[in-house]
mmCIF file of C-alpha atoms in Angstrom:
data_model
loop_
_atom_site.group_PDB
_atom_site.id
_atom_site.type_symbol
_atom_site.label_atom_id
_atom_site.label_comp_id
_atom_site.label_asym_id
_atom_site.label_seq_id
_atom_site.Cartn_x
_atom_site.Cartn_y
_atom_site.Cartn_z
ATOM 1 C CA UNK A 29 5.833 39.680 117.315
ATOM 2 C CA UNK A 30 5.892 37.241 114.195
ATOM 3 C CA UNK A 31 9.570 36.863 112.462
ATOM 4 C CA UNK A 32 9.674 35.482 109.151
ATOM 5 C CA UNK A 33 12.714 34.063 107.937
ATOM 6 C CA UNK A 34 14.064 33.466 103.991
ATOM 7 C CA UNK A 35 15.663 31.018 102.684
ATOM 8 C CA UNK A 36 18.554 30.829 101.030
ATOM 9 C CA UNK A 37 19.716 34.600 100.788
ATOM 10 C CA UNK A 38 20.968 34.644 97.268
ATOM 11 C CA UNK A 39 20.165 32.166 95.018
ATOM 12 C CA UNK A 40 21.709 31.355 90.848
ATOM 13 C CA UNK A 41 19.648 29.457 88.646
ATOM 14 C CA UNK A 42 20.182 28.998 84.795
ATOM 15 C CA UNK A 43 17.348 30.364 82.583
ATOM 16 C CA UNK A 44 14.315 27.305 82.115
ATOM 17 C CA UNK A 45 14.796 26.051 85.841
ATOM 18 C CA UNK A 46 12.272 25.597 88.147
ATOM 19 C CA UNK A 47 13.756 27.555 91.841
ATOM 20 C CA UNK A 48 11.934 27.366 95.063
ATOM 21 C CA UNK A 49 12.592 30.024 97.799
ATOM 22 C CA UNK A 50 11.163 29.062 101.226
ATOM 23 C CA UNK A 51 9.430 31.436 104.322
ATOM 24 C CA UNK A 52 9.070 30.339 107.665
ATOM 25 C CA UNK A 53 6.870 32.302 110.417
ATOM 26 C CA UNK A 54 7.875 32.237 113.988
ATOM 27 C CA UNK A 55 4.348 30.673 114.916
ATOM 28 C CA UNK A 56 1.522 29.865 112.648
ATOM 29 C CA UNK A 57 -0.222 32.824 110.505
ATOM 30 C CA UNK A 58 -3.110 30.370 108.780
ATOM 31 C CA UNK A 59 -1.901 31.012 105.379
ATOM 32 C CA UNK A 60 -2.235 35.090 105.740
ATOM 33 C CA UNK A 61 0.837 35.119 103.884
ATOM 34 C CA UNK A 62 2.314 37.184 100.698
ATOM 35 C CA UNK A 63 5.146 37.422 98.289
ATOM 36 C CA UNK A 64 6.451 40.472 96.764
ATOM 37 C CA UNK A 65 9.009 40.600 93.626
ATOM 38 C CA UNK A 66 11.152 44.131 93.865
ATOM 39 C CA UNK A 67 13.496 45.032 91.171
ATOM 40 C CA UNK A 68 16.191 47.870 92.295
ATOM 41 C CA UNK A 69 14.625 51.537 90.976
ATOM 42 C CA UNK A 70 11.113 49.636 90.481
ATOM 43 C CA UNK A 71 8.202 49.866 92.875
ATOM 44 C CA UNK A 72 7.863 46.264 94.458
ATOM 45 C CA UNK A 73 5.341 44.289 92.986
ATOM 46 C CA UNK A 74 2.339 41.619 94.641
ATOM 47 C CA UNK A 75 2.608 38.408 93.446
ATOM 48 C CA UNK A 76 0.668 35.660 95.536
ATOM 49 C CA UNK A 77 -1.247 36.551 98.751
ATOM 50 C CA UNK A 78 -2.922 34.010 100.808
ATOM 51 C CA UNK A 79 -0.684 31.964 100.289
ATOM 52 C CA UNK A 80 -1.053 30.863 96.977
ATOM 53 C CA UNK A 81 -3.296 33.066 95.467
ATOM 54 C CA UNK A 82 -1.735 34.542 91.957
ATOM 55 C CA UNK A 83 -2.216 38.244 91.479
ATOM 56 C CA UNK A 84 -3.832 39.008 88.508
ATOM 57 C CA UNK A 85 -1.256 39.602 85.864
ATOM 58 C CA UNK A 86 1.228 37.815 87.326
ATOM 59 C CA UNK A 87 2.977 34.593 85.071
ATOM 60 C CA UNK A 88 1.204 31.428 86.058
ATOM 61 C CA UNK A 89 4.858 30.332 86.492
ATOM 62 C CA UNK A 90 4.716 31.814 89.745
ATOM 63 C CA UNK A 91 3.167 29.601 92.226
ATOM 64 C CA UNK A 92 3.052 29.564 95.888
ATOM 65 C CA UNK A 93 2.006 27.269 98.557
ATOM 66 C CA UNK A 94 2.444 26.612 101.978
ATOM 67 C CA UNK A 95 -0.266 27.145 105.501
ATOM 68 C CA UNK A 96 0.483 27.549 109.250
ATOM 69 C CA UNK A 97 4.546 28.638 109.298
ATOM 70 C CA UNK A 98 6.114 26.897 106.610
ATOM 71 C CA UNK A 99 5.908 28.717 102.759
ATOM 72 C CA UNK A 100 7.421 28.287 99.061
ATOM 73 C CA UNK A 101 7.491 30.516 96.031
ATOM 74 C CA UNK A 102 8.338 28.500 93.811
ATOM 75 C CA UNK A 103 9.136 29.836 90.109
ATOM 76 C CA UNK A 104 8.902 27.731 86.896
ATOM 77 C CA UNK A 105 10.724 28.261 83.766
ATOM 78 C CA UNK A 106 13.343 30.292 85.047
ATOM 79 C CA UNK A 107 13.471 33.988 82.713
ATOM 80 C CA UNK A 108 15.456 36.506 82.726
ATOM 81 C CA UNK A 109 13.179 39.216 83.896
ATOM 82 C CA UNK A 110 12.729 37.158 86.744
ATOM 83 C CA UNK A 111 16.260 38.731 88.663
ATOM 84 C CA UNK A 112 14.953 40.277 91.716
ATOM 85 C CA UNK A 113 14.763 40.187 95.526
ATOM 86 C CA UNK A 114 11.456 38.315 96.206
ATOM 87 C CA UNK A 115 10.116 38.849 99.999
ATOM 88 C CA UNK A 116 7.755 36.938 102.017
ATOM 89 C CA UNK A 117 4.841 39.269 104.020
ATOM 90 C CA UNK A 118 3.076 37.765 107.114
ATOM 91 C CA UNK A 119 -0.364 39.951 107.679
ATOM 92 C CA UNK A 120 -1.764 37.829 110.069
ATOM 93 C CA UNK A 121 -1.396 40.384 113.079
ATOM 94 C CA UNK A 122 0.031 43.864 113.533
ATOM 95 C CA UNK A 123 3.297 44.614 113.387
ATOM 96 C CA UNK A 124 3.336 42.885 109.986
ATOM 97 C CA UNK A 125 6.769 41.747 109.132
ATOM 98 C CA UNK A 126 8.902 40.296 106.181
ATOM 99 C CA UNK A 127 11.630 37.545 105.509
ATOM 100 C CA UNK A 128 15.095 38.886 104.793
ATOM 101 C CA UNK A 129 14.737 39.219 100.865
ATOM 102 C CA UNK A 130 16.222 36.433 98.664
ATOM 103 C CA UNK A 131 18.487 37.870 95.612
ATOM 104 C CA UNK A 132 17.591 36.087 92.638
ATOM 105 C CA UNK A 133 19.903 35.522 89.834
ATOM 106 C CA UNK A 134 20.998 34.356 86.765
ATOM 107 C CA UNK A 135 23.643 32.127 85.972
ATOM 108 C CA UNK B 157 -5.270 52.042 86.427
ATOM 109 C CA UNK B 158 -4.073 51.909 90.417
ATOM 110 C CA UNK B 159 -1.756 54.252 90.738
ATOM 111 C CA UNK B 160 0.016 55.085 94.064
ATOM 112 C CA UNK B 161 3.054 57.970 94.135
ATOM 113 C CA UNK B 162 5.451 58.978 97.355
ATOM 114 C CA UNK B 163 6.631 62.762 97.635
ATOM 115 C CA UNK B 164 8.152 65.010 100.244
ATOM 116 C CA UNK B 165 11.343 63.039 100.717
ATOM 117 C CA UNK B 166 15.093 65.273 101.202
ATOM 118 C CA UNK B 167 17.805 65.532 103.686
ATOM 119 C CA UNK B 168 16.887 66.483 106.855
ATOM 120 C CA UNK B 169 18.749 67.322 109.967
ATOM 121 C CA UNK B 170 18.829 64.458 113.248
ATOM 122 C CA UNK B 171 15.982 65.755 115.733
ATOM 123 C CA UNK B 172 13.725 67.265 112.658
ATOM 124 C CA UNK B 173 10.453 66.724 110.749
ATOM 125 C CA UNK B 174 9.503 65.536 107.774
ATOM 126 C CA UNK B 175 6.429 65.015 105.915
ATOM 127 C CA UNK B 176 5.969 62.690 102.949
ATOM 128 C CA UNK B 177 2.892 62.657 101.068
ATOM 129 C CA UNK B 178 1.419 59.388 98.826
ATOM 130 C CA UNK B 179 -1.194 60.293 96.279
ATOM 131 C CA UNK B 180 -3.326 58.123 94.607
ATOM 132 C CA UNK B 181 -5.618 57.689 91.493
ATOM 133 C CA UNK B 182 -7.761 54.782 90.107
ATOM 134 C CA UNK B 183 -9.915 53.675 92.851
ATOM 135 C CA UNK B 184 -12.306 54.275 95.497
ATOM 136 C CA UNK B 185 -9.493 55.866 97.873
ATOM 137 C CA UNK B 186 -11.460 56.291 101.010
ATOM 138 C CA UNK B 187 -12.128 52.437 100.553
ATOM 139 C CA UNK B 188 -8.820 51.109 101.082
ATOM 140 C CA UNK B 189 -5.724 51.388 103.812
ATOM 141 C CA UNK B 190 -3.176 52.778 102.748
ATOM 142 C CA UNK B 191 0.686 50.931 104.370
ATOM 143 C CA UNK B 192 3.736 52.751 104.566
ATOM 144 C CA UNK B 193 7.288 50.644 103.983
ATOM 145 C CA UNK B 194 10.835 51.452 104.201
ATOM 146 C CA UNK B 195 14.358 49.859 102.485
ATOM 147 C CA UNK B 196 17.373 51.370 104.284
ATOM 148 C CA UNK B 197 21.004 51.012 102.612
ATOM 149 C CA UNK B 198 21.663 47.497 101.825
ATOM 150 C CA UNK B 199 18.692 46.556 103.782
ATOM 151 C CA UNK B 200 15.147 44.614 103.871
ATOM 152 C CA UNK B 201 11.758 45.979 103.083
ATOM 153 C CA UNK B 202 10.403 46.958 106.688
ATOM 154 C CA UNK B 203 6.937 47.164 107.166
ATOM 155 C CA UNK B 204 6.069 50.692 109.391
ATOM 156 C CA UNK B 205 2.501 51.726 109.503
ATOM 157 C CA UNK B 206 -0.905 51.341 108.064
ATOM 158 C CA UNK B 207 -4.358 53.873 108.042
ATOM 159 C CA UNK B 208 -7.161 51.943 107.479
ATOM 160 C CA UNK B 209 -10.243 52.740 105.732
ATOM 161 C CA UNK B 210 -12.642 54.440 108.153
ATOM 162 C CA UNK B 211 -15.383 51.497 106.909
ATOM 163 C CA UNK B 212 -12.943 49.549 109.439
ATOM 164 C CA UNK B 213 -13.115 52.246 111.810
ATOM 165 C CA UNK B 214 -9.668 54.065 110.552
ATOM 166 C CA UNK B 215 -7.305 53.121 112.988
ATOM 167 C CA UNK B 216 -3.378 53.677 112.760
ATOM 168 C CA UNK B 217 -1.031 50.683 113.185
ATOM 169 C CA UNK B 218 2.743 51.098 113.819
ATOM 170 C CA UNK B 219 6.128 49.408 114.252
ATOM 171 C CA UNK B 220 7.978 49.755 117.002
ATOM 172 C CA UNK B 221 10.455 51.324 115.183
ATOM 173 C CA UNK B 222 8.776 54.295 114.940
ATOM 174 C CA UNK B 223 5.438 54.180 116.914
ATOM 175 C CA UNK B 224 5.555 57.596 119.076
ATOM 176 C CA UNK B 225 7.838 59.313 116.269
ATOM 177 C CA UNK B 226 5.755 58.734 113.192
ATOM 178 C CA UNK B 227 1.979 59.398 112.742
ATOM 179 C CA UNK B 228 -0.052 58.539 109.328
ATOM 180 C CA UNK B 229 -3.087 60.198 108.492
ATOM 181 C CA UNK B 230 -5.531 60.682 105.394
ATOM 182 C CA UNK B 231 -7.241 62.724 103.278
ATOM 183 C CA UNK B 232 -10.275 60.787 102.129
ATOM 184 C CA UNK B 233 -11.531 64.152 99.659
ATOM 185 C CA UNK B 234 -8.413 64.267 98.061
ATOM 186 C CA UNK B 235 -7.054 61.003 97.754
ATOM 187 C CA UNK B 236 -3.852 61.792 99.924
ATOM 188 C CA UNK B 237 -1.881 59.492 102.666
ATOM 189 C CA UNK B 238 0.624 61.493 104.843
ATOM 190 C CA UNK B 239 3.255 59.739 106.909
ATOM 191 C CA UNK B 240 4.497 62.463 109.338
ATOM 192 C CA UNK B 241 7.920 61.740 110.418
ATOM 193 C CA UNK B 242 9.181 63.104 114.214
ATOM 194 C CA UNK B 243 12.356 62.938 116.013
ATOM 195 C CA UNK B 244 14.269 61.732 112.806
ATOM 196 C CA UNK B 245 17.453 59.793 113.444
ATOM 197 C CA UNK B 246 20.321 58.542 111.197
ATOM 198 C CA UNK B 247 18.335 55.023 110.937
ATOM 199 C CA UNK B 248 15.482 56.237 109.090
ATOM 200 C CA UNK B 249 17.297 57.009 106.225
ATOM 201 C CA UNK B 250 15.885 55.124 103.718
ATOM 202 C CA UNK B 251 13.952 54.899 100.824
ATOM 203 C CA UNK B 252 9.882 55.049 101.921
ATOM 204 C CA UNK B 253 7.420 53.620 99.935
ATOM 205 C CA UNK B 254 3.690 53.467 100.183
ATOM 206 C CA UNK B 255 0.858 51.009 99.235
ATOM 207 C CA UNK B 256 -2.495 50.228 98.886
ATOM 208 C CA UNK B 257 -4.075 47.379 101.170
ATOM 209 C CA UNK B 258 -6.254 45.452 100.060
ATOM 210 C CA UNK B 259 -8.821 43.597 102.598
ATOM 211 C CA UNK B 260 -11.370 40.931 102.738
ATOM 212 C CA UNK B 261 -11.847 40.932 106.595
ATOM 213 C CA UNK B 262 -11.111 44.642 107.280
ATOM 214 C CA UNK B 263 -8.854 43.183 109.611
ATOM 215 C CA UNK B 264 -5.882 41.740 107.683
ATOM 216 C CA UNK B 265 -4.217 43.459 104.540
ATOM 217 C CA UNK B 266 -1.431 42.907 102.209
ATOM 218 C CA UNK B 267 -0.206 45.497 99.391
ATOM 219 C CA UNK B 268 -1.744 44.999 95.874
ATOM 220 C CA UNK B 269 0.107 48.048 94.297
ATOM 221 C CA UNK B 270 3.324 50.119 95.696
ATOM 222 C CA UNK B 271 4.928 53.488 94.836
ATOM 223 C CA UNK B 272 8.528 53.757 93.197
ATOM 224 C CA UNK B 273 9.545 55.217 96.749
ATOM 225 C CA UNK B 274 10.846 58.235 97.803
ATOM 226 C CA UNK B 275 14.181 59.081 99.636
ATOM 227 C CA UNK B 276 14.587 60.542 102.740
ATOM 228 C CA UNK B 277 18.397 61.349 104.477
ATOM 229 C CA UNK B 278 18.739 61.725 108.001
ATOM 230 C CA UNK B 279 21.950 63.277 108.108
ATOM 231 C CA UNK B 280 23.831 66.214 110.050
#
């Protein structure tokens, strides 16, 4: 089985900076990767797949990048509706799997 | 608009069933798979099983967690998921949510639009 693994954990940023939150797969999924953004009460929400594809809807300040095990969301523009736990989704194979979450906050 | 909603969640005895139910609106239902997810307390989102559209033949996939105990099925005619829950112990108490899956390759699928979740309690 693929694990994924977040980093950091928890993460404080000031509002207008750029943060990056890395993913790294156990062995290489191509770039059959996603990232979700899931605010506590909310339903999560998709906001890249393949890697760095941008759901439609989503602020271009979300970006994401990354192919074979090593990933980045990275955020521009830092906002305040932007505190979440943001989670990294490998689909390459069955059993799909996530990262750890990484708490987003704001300074 | 997509629109995915969880029901049938409640406190439930260890050893018992449960059945939760994830109804959806706004698109071609028998089109999609449909993934189920859980967050336990202070936990992770965990990925736990899939039904796939029966274009892609409309096989199940599970976690280990709860492959043998847990068994998702559809309703194509009425746009209904069910994730039928066996055996329950303490560690699937958690918040269960589901979501659509969206394909290119009928053989890999991510989660374009979730529920708000709905709690189950494994508890004596």
């Amino acid at each position: 089985d693929i694990q994924m693994t977040q980093s950091p954990s928890s993460l404080s940023a000031f509002v207008g900076d750029r943060v990056t939150i890395t993913c790294r797969a156990s062995q290489s999924i191509s770039t059959w990767l996603a990232w979700y953004q899931h605010k506590p009460g909310k339903a999560p929400k998709l906001l890249i797949y393949r890697a760095s594809s941008l759901e439609s809807g989503v602020p271009s300040r979300f970006s994401g990048s990354g192919s074979g095990a090593d990933f980045s969301l990275n955020i521009n523009n830092l906002q305040p509706d932007d505190v979440a736990t943001y989670y990294c989704q490998h689909y390459s194979t069955f059993p799909m799997s996530l990262g750890q979450g990484t708490r987003l906050e704001i300074k | 608009e997509v629109h995915v909603e969880e029901s049938g969640g409640g406190m439930v005895e260890p050893g018992r069933s449960l059945r939760l139910s994830c109804t959806a609106s706004g698109f071609a239902f028998a089109d999609y798979a449909l993934s189920w997810f859980r967050q336990a307390p202070g936990k992770g989102l965990e990925w736990i099983a899939l039904t796939r559209s029966k274009i892609y033949g409309g096989a199940p996939e599970y976690a280990a967690s709860v492959k043998g105990r847990f068994t998702v099925s559809r309703d194509d005619s009425r746009s209904l998921a069910y994730l039928q829950m066996n055996s329950l112990r303490t560690e699937d108490t958690a918040y269960y949510y589901c979501s659509r899956g969206s394909t290119v390759t009928g053989a890999k699928y991510y989660s374009d639009s979730w529920g708000q979740g709905t709690l189950v309690t494994v508890s004596s």
